[in-house]
Coordinates of C-alpha atoms in Angstrom, one line a residue:
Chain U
X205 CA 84.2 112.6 81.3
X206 CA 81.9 109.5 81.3
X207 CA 81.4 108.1 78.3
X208 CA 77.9 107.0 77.4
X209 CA 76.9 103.3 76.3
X210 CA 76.4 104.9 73.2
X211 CA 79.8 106.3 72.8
X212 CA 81.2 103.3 74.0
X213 CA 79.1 99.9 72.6
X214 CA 81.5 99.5 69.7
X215 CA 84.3 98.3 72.1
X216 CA 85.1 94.6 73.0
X217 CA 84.4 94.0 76.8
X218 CA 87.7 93.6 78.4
X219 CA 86.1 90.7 79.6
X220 CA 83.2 88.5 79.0
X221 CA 80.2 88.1 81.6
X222 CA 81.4 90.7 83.7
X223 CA 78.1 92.8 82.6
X224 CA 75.3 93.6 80.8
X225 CA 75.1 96.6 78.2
X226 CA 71.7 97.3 77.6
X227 CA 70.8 98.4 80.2
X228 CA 74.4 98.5 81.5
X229 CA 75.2 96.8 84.8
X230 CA 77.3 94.2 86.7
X231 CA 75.9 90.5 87.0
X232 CA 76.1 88.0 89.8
X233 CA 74.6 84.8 91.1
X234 CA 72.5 84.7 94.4
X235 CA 72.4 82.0 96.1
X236 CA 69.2 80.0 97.7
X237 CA 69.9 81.7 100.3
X238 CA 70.3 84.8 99.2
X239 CA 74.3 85.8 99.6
X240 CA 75.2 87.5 96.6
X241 CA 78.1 86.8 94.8
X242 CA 80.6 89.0 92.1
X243 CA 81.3 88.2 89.6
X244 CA 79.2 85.1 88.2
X245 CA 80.6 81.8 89.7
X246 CA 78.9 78.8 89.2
X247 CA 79.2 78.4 93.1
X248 CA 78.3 80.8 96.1
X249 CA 81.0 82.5 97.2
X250 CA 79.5 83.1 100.8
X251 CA 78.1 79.2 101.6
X252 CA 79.7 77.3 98.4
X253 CA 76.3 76.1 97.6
X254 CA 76.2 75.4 93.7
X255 CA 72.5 76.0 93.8
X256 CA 73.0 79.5 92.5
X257 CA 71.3 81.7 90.0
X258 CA 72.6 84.9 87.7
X259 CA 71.0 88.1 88.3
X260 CA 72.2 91.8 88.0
X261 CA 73.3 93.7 90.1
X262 CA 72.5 97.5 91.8
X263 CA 74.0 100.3 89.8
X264 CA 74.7 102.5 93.2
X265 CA 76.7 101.2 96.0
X266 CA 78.8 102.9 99.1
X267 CA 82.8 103.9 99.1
X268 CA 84.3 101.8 101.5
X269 CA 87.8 102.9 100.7
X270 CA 89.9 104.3 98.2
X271 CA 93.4 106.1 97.1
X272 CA 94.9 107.9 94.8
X273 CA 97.3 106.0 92.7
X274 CA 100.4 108.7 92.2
X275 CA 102.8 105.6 90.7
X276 CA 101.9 102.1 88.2
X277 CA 104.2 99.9 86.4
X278 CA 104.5 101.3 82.5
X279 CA 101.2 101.3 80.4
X280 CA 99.2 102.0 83.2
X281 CA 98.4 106.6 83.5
X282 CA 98.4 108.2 86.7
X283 CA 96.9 109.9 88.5
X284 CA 93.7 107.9 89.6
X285 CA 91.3 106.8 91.5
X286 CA 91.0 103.3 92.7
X287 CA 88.3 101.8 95.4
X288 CA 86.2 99.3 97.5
X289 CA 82.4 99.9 96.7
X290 CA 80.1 98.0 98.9
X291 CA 76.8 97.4 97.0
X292 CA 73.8 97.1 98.8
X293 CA 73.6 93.3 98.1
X294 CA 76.7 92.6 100.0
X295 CA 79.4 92.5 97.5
X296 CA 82.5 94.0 97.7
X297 CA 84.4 95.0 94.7
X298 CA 87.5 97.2 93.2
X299 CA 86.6 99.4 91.1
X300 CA 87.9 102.7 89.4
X301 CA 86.6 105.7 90.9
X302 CA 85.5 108.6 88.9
X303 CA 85.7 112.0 90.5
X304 CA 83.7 114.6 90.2
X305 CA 85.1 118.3 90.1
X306 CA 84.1 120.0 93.5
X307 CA 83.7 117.1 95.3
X308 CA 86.2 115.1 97.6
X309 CA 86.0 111.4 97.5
X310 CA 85.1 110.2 100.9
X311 CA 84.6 106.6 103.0
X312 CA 81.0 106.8 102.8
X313 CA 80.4 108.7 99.7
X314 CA 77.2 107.1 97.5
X315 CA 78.7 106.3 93.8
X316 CA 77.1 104.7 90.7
X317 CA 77.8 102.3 88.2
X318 CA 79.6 103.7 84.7
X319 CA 80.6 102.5 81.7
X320 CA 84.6 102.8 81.0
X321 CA 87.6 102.8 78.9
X322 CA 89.9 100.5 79.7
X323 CA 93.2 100.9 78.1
X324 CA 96.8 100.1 78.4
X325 CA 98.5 102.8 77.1
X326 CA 98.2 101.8 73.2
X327 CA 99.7 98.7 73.5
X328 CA 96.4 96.8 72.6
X329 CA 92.8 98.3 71.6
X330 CA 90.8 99.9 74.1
X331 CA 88.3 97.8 75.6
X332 CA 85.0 98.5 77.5
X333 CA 85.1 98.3 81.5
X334 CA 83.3 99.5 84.1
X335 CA 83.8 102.1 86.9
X336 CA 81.9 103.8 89.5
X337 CA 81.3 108.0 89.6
X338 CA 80.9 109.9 93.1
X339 CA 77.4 110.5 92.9
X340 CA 76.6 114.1 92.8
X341 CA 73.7 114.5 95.9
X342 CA 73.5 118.4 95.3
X343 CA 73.5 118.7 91.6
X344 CA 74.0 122.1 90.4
X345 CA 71.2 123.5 88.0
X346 CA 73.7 124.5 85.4
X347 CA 75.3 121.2 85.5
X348 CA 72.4 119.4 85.1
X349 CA 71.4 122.1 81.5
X350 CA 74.8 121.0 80.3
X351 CA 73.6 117.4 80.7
Chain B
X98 CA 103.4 66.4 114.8
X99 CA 106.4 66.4 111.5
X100 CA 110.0 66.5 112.9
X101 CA 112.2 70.0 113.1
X102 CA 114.0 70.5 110.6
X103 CA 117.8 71.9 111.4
X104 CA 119.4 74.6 110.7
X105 CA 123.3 73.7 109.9
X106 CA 124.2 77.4 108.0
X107 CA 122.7 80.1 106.4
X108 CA 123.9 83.0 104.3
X109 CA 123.4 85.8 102.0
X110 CA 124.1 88.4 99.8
X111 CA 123.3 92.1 101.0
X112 CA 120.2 93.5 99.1
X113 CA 120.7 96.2 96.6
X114 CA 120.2 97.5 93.2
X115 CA 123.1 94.8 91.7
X116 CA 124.0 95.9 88.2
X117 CA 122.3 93.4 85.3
X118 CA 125.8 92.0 84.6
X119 CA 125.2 90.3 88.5
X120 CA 122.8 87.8 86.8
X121 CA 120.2 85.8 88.9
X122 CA 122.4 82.5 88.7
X123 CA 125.4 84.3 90.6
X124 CA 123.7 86.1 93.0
X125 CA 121.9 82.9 94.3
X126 CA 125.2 80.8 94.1
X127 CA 126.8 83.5 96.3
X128 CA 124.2 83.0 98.9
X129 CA 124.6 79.5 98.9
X130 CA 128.1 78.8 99.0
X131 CA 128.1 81.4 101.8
X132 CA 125.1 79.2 103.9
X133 CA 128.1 76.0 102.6
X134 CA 130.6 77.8 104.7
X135 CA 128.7 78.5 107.3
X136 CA 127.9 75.1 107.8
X137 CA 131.5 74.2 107.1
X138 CA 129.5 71.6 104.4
X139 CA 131.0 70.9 100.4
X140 CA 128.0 70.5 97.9
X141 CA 128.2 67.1 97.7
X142 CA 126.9 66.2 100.7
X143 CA 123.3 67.8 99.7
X144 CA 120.7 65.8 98.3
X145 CA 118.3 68.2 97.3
X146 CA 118.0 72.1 96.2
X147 CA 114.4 73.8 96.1
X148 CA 114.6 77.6 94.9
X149 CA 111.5 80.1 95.5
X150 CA 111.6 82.9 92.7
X151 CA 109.4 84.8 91.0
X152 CA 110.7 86.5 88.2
X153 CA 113.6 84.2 87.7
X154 CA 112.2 82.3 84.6
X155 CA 112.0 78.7 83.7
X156 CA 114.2 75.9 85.4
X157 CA 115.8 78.5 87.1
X158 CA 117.3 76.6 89.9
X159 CA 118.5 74.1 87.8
X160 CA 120.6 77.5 86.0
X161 CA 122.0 77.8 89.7
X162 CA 122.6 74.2 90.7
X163 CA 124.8 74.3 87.5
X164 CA 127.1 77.1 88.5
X165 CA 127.2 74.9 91.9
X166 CA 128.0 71.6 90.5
X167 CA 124.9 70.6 92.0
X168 CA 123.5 69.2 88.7
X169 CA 121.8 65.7 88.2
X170 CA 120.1 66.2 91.9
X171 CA 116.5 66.5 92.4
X172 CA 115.7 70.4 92.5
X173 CA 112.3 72.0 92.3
X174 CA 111.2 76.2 91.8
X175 CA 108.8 77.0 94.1
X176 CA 106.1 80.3 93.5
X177 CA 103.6 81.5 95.9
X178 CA 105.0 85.1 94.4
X179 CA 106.2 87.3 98.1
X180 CA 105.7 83.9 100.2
X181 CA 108.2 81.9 97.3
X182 CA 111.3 81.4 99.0
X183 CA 109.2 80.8 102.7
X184 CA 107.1 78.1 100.9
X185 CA 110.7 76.4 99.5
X186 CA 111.3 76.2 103.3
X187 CA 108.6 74.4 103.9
X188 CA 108.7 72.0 101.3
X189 CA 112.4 71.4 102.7
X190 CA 110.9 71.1 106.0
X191 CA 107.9 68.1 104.7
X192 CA 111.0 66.5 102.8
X193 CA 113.0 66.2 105.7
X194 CA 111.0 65.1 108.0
X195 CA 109.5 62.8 105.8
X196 CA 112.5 60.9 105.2
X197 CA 113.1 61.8 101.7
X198 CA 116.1 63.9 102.3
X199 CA 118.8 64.4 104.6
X200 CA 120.3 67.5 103.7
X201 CA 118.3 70.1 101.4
X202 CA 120.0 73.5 99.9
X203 CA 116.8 76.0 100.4
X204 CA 117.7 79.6 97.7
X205 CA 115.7 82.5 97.6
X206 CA 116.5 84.7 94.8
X207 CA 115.3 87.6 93.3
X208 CA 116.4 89.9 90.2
X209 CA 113.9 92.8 89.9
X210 CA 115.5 95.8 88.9
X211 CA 116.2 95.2 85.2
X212 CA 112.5 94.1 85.1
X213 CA 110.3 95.2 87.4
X214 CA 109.5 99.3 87.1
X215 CA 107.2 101.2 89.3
X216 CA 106.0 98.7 91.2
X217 CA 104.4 95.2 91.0
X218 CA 100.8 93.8 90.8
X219 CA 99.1 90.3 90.4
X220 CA 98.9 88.5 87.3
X221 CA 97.0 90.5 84.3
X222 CA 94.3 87.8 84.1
X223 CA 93.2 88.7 87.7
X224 CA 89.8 91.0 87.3
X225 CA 91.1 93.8 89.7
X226 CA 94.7 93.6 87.9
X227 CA 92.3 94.6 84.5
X228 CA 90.7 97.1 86.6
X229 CA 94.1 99.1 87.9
X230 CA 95.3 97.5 91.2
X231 CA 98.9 97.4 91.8
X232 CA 99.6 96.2 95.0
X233 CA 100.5 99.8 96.3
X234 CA 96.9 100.7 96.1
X235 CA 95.6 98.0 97.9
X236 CA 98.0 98.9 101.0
X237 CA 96.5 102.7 100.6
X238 CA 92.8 101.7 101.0
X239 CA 93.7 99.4 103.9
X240 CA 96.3 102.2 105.6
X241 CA 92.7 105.0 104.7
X242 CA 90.0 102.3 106.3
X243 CA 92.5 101.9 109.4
X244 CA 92.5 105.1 110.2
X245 CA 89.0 106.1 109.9
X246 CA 88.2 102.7 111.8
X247 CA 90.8 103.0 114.9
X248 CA 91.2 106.1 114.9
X249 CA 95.1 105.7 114.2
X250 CA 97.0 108.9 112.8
X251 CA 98.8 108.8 109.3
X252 CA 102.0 109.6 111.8
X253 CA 101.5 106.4 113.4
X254 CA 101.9 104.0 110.0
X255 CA 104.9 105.7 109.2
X256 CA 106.3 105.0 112.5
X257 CA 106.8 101.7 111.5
X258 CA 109.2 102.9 108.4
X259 CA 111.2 105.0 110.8
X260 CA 111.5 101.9 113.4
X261 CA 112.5 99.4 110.6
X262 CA 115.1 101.9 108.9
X263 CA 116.0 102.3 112.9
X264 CA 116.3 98.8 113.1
X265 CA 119.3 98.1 109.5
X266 CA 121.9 100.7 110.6
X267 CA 122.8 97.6 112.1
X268 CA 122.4 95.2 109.4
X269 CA 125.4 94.8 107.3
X270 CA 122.7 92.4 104.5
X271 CA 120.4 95.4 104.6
X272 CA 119.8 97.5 101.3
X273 CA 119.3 100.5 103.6
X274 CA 121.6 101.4 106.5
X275 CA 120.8 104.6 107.8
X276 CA 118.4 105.8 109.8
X277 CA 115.5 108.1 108.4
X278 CA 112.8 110.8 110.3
X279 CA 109.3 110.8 110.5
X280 CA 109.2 114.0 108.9
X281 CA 111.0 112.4 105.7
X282 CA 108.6 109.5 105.7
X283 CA 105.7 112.2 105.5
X284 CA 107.3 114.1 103.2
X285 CA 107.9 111.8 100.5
X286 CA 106.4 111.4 97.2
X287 CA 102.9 110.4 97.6
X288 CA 102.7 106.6 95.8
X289 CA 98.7 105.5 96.6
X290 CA 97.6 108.0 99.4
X291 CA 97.9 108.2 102.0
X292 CA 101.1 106.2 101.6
X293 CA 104.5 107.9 100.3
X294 CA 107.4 106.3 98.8
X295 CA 109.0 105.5 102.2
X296 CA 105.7 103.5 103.2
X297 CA 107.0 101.2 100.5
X298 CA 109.6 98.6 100.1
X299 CA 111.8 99.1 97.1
X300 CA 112.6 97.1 94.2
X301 CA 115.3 95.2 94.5
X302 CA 117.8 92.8 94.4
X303 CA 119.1 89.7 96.6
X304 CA 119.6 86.0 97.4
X305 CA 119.4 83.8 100.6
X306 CA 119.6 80.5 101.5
X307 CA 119.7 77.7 104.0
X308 CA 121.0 74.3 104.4
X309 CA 118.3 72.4 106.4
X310 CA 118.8 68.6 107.6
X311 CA 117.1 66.3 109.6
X312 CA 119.1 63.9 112.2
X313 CA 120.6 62.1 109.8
X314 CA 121.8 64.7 107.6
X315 CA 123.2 66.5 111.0
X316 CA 125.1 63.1 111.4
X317 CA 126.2 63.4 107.6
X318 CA 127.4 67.0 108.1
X319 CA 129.2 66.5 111.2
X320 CA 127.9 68.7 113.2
X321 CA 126.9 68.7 117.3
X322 CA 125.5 70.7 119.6
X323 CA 122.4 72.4 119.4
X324 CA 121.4 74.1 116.5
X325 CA 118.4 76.5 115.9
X326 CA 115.4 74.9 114.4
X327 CA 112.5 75.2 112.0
X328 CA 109.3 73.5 114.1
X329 CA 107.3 73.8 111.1
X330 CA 105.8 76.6 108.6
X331 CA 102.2 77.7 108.3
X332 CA 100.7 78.2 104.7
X333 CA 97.3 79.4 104.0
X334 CA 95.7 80.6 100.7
X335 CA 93.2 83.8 100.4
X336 CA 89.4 83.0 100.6
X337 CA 86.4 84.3 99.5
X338 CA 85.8 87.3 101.3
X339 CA 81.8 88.5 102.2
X340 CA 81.2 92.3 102.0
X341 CA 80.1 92.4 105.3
X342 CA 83.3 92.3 107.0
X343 CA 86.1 95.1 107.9
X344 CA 88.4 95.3 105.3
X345 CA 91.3 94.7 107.2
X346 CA 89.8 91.4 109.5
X347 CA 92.8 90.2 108.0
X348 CA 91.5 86.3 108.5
X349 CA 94.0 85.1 106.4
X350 CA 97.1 85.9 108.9
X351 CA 94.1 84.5 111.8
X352 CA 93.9 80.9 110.1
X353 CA 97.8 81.4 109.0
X354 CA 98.7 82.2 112.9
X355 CA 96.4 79.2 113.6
X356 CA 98.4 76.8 111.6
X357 CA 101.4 77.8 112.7
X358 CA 100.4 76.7 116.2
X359 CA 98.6 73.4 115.3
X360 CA 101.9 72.2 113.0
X361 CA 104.5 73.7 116.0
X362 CA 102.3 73.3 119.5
X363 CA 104.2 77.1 120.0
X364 CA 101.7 79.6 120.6
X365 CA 101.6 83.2 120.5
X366 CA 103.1 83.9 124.2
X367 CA 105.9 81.9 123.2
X368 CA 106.9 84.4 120.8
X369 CA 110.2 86.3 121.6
X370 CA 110.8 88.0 117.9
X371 CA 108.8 88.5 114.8
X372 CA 110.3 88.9 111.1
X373 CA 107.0 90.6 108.8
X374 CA 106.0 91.1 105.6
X375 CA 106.0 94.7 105.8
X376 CA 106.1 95.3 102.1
X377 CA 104.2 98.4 102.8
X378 CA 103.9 100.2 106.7
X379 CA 100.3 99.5 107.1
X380 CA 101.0 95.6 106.3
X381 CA 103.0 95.1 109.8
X382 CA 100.5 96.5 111.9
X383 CA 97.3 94.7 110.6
X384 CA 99.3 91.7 109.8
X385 CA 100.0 91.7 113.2
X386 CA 96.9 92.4 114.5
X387 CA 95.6 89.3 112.1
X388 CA 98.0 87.1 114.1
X389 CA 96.4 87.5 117.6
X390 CA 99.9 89.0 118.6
X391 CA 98.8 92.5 119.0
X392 CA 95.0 93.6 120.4
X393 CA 93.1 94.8 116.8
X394 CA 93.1 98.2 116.1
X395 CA 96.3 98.8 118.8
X396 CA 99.2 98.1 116.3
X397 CA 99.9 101.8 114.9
X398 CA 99.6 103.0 118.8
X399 CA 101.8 99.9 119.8
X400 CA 104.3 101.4 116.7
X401 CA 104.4 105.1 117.8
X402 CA 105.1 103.8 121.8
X403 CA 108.0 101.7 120.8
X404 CA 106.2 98.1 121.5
X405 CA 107.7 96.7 118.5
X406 CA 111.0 97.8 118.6
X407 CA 114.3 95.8 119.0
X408 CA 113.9 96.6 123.3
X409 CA 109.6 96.6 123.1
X410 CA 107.5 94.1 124.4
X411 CA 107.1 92.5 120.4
X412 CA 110.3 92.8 118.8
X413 CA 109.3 93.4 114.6
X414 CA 111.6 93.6 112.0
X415 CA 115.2 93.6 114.0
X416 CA 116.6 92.8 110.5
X417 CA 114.9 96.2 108.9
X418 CA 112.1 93.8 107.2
X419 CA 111.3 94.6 103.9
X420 CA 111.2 97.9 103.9
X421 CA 114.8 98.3 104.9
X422 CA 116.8 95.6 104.3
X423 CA 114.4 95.2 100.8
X424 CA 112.3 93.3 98.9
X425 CA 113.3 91.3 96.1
X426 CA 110.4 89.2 96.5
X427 CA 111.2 85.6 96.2
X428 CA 114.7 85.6 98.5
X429 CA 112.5 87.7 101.4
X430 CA 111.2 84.1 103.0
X431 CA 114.8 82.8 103.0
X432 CA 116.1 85.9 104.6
X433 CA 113.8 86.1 107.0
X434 CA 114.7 82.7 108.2
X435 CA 118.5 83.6 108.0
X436 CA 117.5 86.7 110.4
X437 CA 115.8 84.5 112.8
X438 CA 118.9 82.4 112.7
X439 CA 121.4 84.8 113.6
X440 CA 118.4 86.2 116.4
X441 CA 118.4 82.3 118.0
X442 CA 122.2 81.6 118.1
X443 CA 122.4 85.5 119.4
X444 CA 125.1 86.6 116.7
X445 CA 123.4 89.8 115.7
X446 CA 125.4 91.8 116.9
X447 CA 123.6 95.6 117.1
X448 CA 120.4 94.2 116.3
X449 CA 120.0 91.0 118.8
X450 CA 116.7 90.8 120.3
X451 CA 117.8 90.0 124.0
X452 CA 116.7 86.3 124.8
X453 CA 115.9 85.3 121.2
X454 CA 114.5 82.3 122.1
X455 CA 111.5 81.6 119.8
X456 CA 110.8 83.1 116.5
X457 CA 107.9 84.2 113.6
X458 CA 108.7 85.1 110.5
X459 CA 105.3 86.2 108.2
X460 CA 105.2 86.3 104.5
X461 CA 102.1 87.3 102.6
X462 CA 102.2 86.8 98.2
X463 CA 99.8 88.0 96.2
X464 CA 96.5 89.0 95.5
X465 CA 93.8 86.9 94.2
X466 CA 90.4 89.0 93.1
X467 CA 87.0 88.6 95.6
X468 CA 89.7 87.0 98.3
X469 CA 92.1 88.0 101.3
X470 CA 95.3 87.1 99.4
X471 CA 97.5 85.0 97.3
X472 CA 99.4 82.9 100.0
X473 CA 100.2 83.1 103.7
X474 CA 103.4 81.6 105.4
X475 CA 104.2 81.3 108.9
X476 CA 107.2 79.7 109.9
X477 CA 108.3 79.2 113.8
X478 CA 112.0 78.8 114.5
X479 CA 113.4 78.0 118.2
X480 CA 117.0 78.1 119.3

């Protein structure tokens, strides 16, 4: 299941300046003329212009594409999920993708931002990354009480 | 525009799982006194060795100049990781025409299968590598977004498997020499859906190489009459991709194809044969599509009607590419280039493309986060 930023703020970013915790999301630069860029450069990615200025980024984006990953090189657990989300800025990233039970991912699908373990098997401590969940549009009512 | 450079031999080892006792050093010194005999050329008459690896370790070139006796002469390792050996070709080329060389010894080598297990995937300090890409997956998002944008079926990516297998029965270098059905293809272990294990080129094992000169070093060497060229080699780097665009725009082999034609003045109605980077089905197609040689969104239809077979309209892969003859990534530039040899002086035997006249070979290596890829080579041979 998701972990919570609760359950999870003790653990090192995997990396630093990827995101914010509290509250947790991704940050970028936008540019003056407002291309968005991920993750913070000191440039724009879209125009190069230098003139650029960090800001967060939306928690809910669009599945462009994903697959399932069935095979990884040792360290690495399979199965799972592994995708292009689109945020409505105009970024592109990869991203894991968590499923939800019921649903089938889909090109199209609406998914939001989530705290996540990342971890290499036990070779090194976990660390905290970030994936995105298939948003769940028709939540059921018992689902929601176990919430 | 830079000189040609010449092709006076070529050879190589046939790609394989080799056992770990068949060390990197001996395959690559097989490959290259092979391309010495086939240039009927001793090792002394070379002035410089460039070796494109990956995996091979430090100085490795200089461990194979040594079992050469090809020690004390300039030599320099080349990585652009898939595109390494293809990049040593054209740093042979820039030498040669430059002036700085006469005769250059060009090695791809590879040893991946004491070290590379269940696949490969960019460097660790890359922000999708942290957040699980291997390079599998990035193929099975492209092949999913294909389909759902053209239309194409998953019958028609594997086509190209079943076309390149087709292709190495007759390829005596090939790691794979028998043919295989569509059925199998769509049968096999799913890797990163939709592709399956035969969507994917192995892990192997291999060298290659090519002894290059310009005039002067054909003069050295002896040898007359005409000899197939290299006009000159592309190479492009991955940019910064907007989120706006289709996934697979692929503008990476656009500005590749682009600087193949400014560096050669061939352009891409002169092509007769093209040797791809089909590390994974779905790669040929859009990488072709990305080189303005096939209409975009046509190449899985162009596949499943035969278009790029040995007797189509755009002859891929005669050799078996890399999913066939295999992939052990740094010697797949240099074999390419030994392919398009044997295509242009029309010794292929069972796999000559009929009036090999003018060739492409493509290599794509790497990924690089937020970008279209690592590096892109595009090298133009002519007879």
């Amino acid at each position: 299941m998701t972990p919570s930023v609760d359950d999870v703020a003790e653990l090192e970013p995997f990396r630093e300046g990827v995101f914010d915790l509290d509250p947790f999301g991704l940050r970028g630069v936008r540019c003056a003329v407002g291309h968005y860029t991920f993750p913070v450069r000191t440039f724009c990615g879209t125009c190069k212009s230098e003139l650029v200025e960090p800001v967060p980024l939306s928690g809910g984006g669009v599945l462009h594409t994903f697959t399932v990953v069935r095979q990884a090189p040792p360290g690495v657990s399979v199965p799972y999920l592994l995708g292009y989300v689109d945020l409505p800025e105009g970024c592109r990233l990869m991203a894991r993708i968590e499923p939800r039970p019921g649903v089938e991912p889909a090109i199209g699908a609406p998914v939001d931002l989530v705290p996540a373990i990342f971890s290499d098997g036990g070779s090194s401590a976990d660390r905290l990354g970030f994936a995105f969940a298939i948003r769940n549009e028709h939540p059921d009512p018992k689902e929601r009480h176990d919430a | 525009m830079l000189d040609p450079a010449h092709v006076a031999g070529v050879g190589m080892i046939r790609f394989g799982k080799y056992p770990a006792t068949v060390t990197l050093e001996r395959m690559a010194a097989r490959a290259a006194t092979a391309a010495l005999a086939d240039a009927g050329a001793t090792a002394d008459q070379i002035d410089a060795i460039i070796v494109g690896h990956v995996f091979g370790g430090p100085v490795a070139g200089q461990r194979i100049a040594v079992e050469l006796g090809l020690d004390g002469k300039p030599i320099a390792n080349v990585e652009n990781y898939c595109a390494s050996g293809a990049t040593a070709i054209r740093e042979a080329w820039v030498a040669l025409s430059a002036g700085l060389h006469d005769v250059v010894l060009v090695i791809g080598v590879e040893k991946m299968t004491d070290r590379i297990f269940g696949g490969v995937r960019p460097d660790p300090n890359d922000l999708d590598a942290a957040v699980g890409y291997v390079m599998a997956a990035g193929h099975g998002m492209s092949a999913r977004r294909y389909m759902s944008d053209h239309g194409a079926t998953r019958a028609q990516i594997a086509a190209v498997a079943v076309k390149n297998h087709a292709h190495s029965v007759n390829n005596p270098y090939a790691q794979y020499q028998v043919p295989i059905s569509l059925e199998q293809v769509l049968q096999a272990r799913p890797i990163a859906e939709p592709l399956g294990l035969l969507d994917c080129s192995p892990i192997s094992d291999g060298a290659a190489a090519i002894l290059l000169c310009n005039r002067a070093g054909l003069a050295r060497l002896g040898v007359s009459g005409a000899v197939p060229r290299v006009l000159g080699c592309g190479l492009v780097s991955g940019s910064l991709r907007s989120g706006d665009e289709p996934l697979n725009a692929e503008d990476i082999s656009r500005r590749a194809a682009q600087e193949a034609w400014r560096l050669t003045g061939v352009g891409p109605d002169d092509i007769d044969l093209v040797e791809m980077h089909d590390c994974f089905t779905i790669a040929e197609i859009v990488r072709l599509e990305g080189l303005g040689l096939v209409p975009v969104g046509e190449g899985a239809r162009w596949t499943e009607l035969g278009h790029t077979g040995i007797r189509g309209k755009l002859p891929v892969n005669p050799s078996g590419g890399l999913l066939s003859r295999g992939h052990p990534v740094g010697a797949t530039g240099v074999a390419q280039a030994c392919e398009l040899t044997w295509q242009l002086r029309g010794t292929a035997s069972g796999r000559q493309v009929a009036g090999a006249r003018t060739g492409l070979a493509y290599c794509k290596g790497g990924t690089v986060s937020g970008t279209d890829g690592g590096s892109v080579t595009t090298l133009v041979m002519q007879a």
